[in-house]
Coordinates of C-alpha atoms in Angstrom, one line a residue:
X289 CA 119.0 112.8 117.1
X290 CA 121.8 110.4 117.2
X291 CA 120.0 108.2 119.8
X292 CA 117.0 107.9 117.6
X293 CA 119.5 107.5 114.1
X294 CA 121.4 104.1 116.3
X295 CA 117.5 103.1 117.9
X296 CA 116.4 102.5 114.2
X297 CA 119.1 101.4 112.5
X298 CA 119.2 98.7 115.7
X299 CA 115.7 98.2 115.1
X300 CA 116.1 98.2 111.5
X301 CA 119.2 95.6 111.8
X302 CA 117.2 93.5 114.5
X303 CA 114.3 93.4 111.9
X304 CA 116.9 92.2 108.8
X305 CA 118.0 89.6 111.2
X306 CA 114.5 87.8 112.0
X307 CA 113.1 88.0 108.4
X308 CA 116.4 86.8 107.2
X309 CA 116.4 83.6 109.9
X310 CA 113.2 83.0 108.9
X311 CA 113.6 83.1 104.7
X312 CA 116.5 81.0 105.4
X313 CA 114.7 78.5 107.3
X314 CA 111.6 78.2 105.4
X315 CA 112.9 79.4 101.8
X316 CA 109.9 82.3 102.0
X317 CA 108.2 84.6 104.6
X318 CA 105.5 86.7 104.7
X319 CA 106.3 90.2 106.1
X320 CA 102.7 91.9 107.3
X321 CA 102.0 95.7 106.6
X322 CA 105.6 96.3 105.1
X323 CA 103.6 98.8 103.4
X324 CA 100.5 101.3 103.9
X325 CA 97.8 99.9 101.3
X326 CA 97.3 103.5 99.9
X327 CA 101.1 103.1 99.2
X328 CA 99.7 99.6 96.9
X329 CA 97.1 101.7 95.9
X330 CA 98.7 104.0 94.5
X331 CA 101.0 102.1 92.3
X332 CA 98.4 99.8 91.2
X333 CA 95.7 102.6 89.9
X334 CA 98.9 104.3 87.9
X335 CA 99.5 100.9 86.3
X336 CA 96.4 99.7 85.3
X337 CA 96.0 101.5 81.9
X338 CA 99.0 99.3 81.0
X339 CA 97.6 96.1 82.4
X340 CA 94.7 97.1 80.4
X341 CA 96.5 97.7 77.4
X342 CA 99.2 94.5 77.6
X343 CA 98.9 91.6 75.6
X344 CA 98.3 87.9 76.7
X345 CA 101.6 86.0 77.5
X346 CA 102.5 83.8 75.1
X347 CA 104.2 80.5 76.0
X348 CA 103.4 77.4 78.3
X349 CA 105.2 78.8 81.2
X350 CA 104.2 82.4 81.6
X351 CA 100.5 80.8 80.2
X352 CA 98.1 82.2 77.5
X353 CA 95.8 83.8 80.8
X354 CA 98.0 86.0 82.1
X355 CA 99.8 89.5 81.5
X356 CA 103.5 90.4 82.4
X357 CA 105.0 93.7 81.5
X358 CA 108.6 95.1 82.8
X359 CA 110.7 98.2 83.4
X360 CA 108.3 99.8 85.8
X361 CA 111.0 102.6 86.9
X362 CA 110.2 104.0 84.1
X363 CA 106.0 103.5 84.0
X364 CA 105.5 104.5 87.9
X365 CA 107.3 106.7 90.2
X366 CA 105.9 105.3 92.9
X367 CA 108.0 101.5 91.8
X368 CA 111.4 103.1 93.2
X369 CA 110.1 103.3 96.8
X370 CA 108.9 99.5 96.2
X371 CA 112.6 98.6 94.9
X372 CA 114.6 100.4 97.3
X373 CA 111.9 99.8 100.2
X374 CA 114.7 99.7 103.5
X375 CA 113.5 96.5 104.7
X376 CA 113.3 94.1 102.1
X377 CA 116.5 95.6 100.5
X378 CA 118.6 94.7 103.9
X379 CA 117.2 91.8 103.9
X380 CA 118.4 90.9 100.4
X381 CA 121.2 92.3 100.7
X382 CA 122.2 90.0 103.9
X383 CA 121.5 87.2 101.8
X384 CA 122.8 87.8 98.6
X385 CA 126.2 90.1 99.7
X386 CA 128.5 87.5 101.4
X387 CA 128.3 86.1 97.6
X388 CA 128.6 89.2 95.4
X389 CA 130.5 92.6 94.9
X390 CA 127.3 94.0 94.9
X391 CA 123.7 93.1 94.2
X392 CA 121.5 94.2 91.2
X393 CA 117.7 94.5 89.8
X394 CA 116.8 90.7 87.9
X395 CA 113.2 92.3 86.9
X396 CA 110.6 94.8 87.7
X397 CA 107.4 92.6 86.5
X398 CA 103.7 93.4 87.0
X399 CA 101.6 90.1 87.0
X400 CA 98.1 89.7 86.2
X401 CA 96.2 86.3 86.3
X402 CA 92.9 86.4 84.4
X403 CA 90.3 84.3 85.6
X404 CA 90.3 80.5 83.8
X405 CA 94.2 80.7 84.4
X406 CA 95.7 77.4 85.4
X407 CA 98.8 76.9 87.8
X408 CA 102.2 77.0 86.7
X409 CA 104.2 74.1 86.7
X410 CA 106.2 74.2 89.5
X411 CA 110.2 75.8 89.3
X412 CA 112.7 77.3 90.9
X413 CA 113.5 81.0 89.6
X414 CA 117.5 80.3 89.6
X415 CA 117.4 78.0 87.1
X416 CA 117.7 80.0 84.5
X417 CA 121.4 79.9 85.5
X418 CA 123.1 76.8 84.5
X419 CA 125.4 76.8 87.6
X420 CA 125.5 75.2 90.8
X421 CA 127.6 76.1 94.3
X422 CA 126.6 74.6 97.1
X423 CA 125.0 77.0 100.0
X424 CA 125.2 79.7 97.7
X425 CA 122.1 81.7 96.8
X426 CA 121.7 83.7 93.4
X427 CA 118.2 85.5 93.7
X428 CA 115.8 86.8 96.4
X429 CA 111.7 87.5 94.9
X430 CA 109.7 90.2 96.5
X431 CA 106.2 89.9 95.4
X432 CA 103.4 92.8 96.3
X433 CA 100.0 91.9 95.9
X434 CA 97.7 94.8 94.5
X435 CA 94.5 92.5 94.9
X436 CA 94.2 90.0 97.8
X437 CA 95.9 86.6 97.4
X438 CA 94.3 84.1 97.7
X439 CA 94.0 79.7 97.0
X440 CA 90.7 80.7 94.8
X441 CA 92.3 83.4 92.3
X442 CA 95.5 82.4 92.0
X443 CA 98.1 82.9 95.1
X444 CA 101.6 82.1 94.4
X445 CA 102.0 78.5 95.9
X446 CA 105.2 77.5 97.9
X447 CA 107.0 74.4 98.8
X448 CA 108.7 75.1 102.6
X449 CA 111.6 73.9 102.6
X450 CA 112.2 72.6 98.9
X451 CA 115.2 75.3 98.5
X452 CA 117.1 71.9 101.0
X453 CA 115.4 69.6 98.8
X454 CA 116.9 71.1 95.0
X455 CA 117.5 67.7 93.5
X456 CA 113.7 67.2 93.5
X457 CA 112.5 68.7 90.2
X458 CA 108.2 68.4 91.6
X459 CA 107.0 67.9 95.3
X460 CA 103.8 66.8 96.6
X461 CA 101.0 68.6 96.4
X462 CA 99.7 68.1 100.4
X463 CA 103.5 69.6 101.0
X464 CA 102.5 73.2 99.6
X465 CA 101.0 76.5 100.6
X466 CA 99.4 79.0 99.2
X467 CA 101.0 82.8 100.2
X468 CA 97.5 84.3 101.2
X469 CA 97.8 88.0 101.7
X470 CA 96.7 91.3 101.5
X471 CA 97.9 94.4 99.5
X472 CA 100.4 96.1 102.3
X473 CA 102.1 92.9 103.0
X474 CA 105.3 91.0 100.7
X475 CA 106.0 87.7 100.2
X476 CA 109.8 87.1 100.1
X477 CA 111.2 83.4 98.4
X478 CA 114.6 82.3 97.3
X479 CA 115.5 81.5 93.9
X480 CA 116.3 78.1 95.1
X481 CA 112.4 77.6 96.3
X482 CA 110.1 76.0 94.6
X483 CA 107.3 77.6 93.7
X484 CA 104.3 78.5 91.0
X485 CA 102.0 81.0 90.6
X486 CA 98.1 79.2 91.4
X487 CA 95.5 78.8 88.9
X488 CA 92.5 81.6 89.3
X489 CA 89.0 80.0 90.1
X490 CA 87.4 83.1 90.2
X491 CA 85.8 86.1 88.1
X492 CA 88.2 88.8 88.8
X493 CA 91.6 88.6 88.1
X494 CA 94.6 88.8 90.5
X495 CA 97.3 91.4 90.0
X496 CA 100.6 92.1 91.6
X497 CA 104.1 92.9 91.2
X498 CA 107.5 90.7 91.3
X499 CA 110.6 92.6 92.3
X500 CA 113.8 90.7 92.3
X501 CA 117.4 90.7 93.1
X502 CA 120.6 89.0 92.4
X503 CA 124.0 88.6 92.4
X504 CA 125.7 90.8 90.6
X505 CA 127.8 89.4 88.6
X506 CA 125.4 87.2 86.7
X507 CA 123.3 88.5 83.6
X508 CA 119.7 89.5 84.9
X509 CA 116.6 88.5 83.2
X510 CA 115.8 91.8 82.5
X511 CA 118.6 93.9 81.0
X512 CA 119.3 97.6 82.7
X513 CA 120.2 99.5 80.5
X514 CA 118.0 98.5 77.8
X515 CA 115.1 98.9 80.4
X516 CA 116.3 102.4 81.8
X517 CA 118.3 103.7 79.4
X518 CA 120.9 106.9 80.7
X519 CA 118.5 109.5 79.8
X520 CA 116.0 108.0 82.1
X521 CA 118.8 106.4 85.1
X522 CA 120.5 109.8 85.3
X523 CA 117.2 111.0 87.1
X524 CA 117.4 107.9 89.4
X525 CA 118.4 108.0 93.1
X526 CA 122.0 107.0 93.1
X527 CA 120.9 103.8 94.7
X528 CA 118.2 102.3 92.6
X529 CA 120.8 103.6 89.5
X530 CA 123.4 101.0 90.9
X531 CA 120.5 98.0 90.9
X532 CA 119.6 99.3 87.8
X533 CA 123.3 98.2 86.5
X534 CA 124.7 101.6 86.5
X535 CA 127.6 100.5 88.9
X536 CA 130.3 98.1 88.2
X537 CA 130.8 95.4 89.8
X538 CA 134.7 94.0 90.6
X539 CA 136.1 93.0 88.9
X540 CA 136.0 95.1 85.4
X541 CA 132.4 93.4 85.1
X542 CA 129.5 95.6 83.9
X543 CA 131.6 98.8 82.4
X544 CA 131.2 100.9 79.6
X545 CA 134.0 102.4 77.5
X546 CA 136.5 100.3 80.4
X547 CA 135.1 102.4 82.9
X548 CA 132.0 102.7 85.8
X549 CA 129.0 103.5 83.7
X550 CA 127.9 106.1 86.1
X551 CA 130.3 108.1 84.3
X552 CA 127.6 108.3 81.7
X553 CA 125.5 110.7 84.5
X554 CA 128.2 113.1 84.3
X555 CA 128.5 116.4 82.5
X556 CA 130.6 115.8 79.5
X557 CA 130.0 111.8 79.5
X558 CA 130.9 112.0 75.8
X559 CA 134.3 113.3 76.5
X560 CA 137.3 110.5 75.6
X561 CA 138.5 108.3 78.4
X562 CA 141.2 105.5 79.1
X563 CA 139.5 102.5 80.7
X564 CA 140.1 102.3 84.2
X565 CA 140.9 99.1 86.5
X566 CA 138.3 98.4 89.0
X567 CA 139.3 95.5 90.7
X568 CA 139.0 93.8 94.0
X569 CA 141.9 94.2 96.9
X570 CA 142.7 91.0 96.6
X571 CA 143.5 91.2 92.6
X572 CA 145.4 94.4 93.2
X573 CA 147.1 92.3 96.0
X574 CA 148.1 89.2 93.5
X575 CA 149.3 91.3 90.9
X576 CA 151.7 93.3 93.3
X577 CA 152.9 89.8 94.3
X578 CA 153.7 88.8 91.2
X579 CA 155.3 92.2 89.8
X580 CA 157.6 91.6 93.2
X581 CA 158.6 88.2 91.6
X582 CA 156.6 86.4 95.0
X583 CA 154.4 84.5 92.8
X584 CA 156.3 81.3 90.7
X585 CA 155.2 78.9 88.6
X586 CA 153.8 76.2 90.9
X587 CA 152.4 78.6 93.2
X588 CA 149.1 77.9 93.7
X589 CA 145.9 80.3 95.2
X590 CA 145.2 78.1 98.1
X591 CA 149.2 78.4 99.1
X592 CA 148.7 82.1 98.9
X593 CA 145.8 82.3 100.8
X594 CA 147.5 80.2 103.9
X595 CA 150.7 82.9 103.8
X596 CA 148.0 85.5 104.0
X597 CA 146.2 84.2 106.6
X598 CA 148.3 83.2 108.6
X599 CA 149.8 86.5 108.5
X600 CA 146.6 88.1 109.1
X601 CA 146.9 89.9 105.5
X602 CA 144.8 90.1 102.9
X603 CA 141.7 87.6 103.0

């Protein structure tokens, strides 16, 4: 059993590796039957009485031909094995980690484009962030078709490449592509890619699904614990409860009452509590430094960090 355990985690690692390479290349891939379309199926029949019921969009970016609606933890319980799917996590994971504590849910958002829908204007997804850092990425966006994608009705359209190329607000047309696909298979993009969702030519409209993570220490588009309140998160898998936001992230970011809101899935969460430091090694370092009278005024970080390294400590 151990063999087989270390053969697909290698396999599993191996497969992280490639998609990674080529999202980092390309700024999107296209991973084929990452899931069994009954798996689609399924998800897609149990939310279609609320794409039926969901008002038009409002606004010219999300467009007054198309319907969004969020927080599908709580609507399907077949979205958790779509946020927490072993693949696409790693994957996310390898490419938003080296940058984060740990990373977290932006949005769980259904999609449908109703026939007559025109394109997006083009965008990049991290701009709702006004920060910039060089070679630093701040979201990865999983999209699941639960119809076929395609140019006619509406397939997201991409521009390879354009997450080297972020000074350039629009690219040319002829330098696009359209993510054709079918329900089974995900289309992974940066945040830094540019990107819109196609206009729909046809007579049917085109539904999917965007799931997206990001670093966690910036404020997601869609709010947590708002969206899966601790009645609700306290029957999550602890995994999907820490993208949900029910996790803090170091340091002393995201708490409640000074203190890891997962303490709010215990027994007696009511029960009085001193806040409690969760900070990185690092901070804990620092702090001992300067309690031992090491750290002076004119001492800088990047002097620090040279003592430390050069004595192999604590970077």
């Amino acid at each position: 059993m151990m063999h087989t355990d270390t053969t697909m985690a290698d396999a599993m690692g191996a497969d992280v590796d490639h998609w990674r390479a080529r999202l980092m290349e390309d700024g999107y891939c296209i991973i084929p039957d990452a899931v069994a379309p009954a798996e689609i199926e399924a998800l897609a029949a149990d939310l279609g009485p609320q794409f039926d019921d969901t008002a038009l969009s409002v606004g010219p970016f999300y467009g007054d031909t198309t319907k969004r609606f969020h927080s599908l933890l709580r609507r399907s319980s077949f979205a958790a094995g779509f946020v927490a799917h072993p693949l696409v996590l790693g994957i996310a994971q390898a490419i938003l980690g080296p940058f984060c504590d740990r990373i977290q849910l932006n949005l769980t958002q259904a999609i449908e484009i109703l026939p007559g829908g025109e394109a997006q204007p083009p965008h990049r997804d991290q701009d709702m962030w006004p920060i910039r850092s060089p070679g630093v990425e701040y979201l990865v966006n999983v999209m699941w078709p639960f119809t076929p994608y395609t140019t006619e009705n509406g397939g997201t359209i991409l521009w390879p490449g354009s997450h080297r190329q972020q000074a350039q607000i629009v690219m040319a047309d002829a330098d696009a592509i359209v993510a054709e696909m079918m329900p089974g298979s995900v289309l992974m993009f940066l945040g830094s890619t540019l990107h819109a969702g196609g206009a729909n030519r046809t007579t049917s409209p085109r539904r999917g699904m965007v799931i997206s993570y990001s670093l966690g220490w910036l404020k997601p588009y869609e709010l947590g614990w708002l969206a899966y309140p601790p009645e609700i998160a306290r029957h999550f898998s602890p995994k999907i409860a820490e993208l949900a936001g029910y996790r803090a992230h170091r340091p002393n970011l995201g708490t409640f009452e000074g203190r890891c809101p997962s303490q709010l899935f215990e027994a007696d969460s009511t029960a009085v509590t001193g806040a409690v430091d969760i900070l990185r090694p690092e901070q804990e370092h620092l702090i001992a430094l300067y309690r031992d009278g090491a750290i002076q005024p004119g001492t800088t970080i990047d002097k620090l960090l040279a003592q430390a390294s050069a004595s192999d400590g604590w970077v």
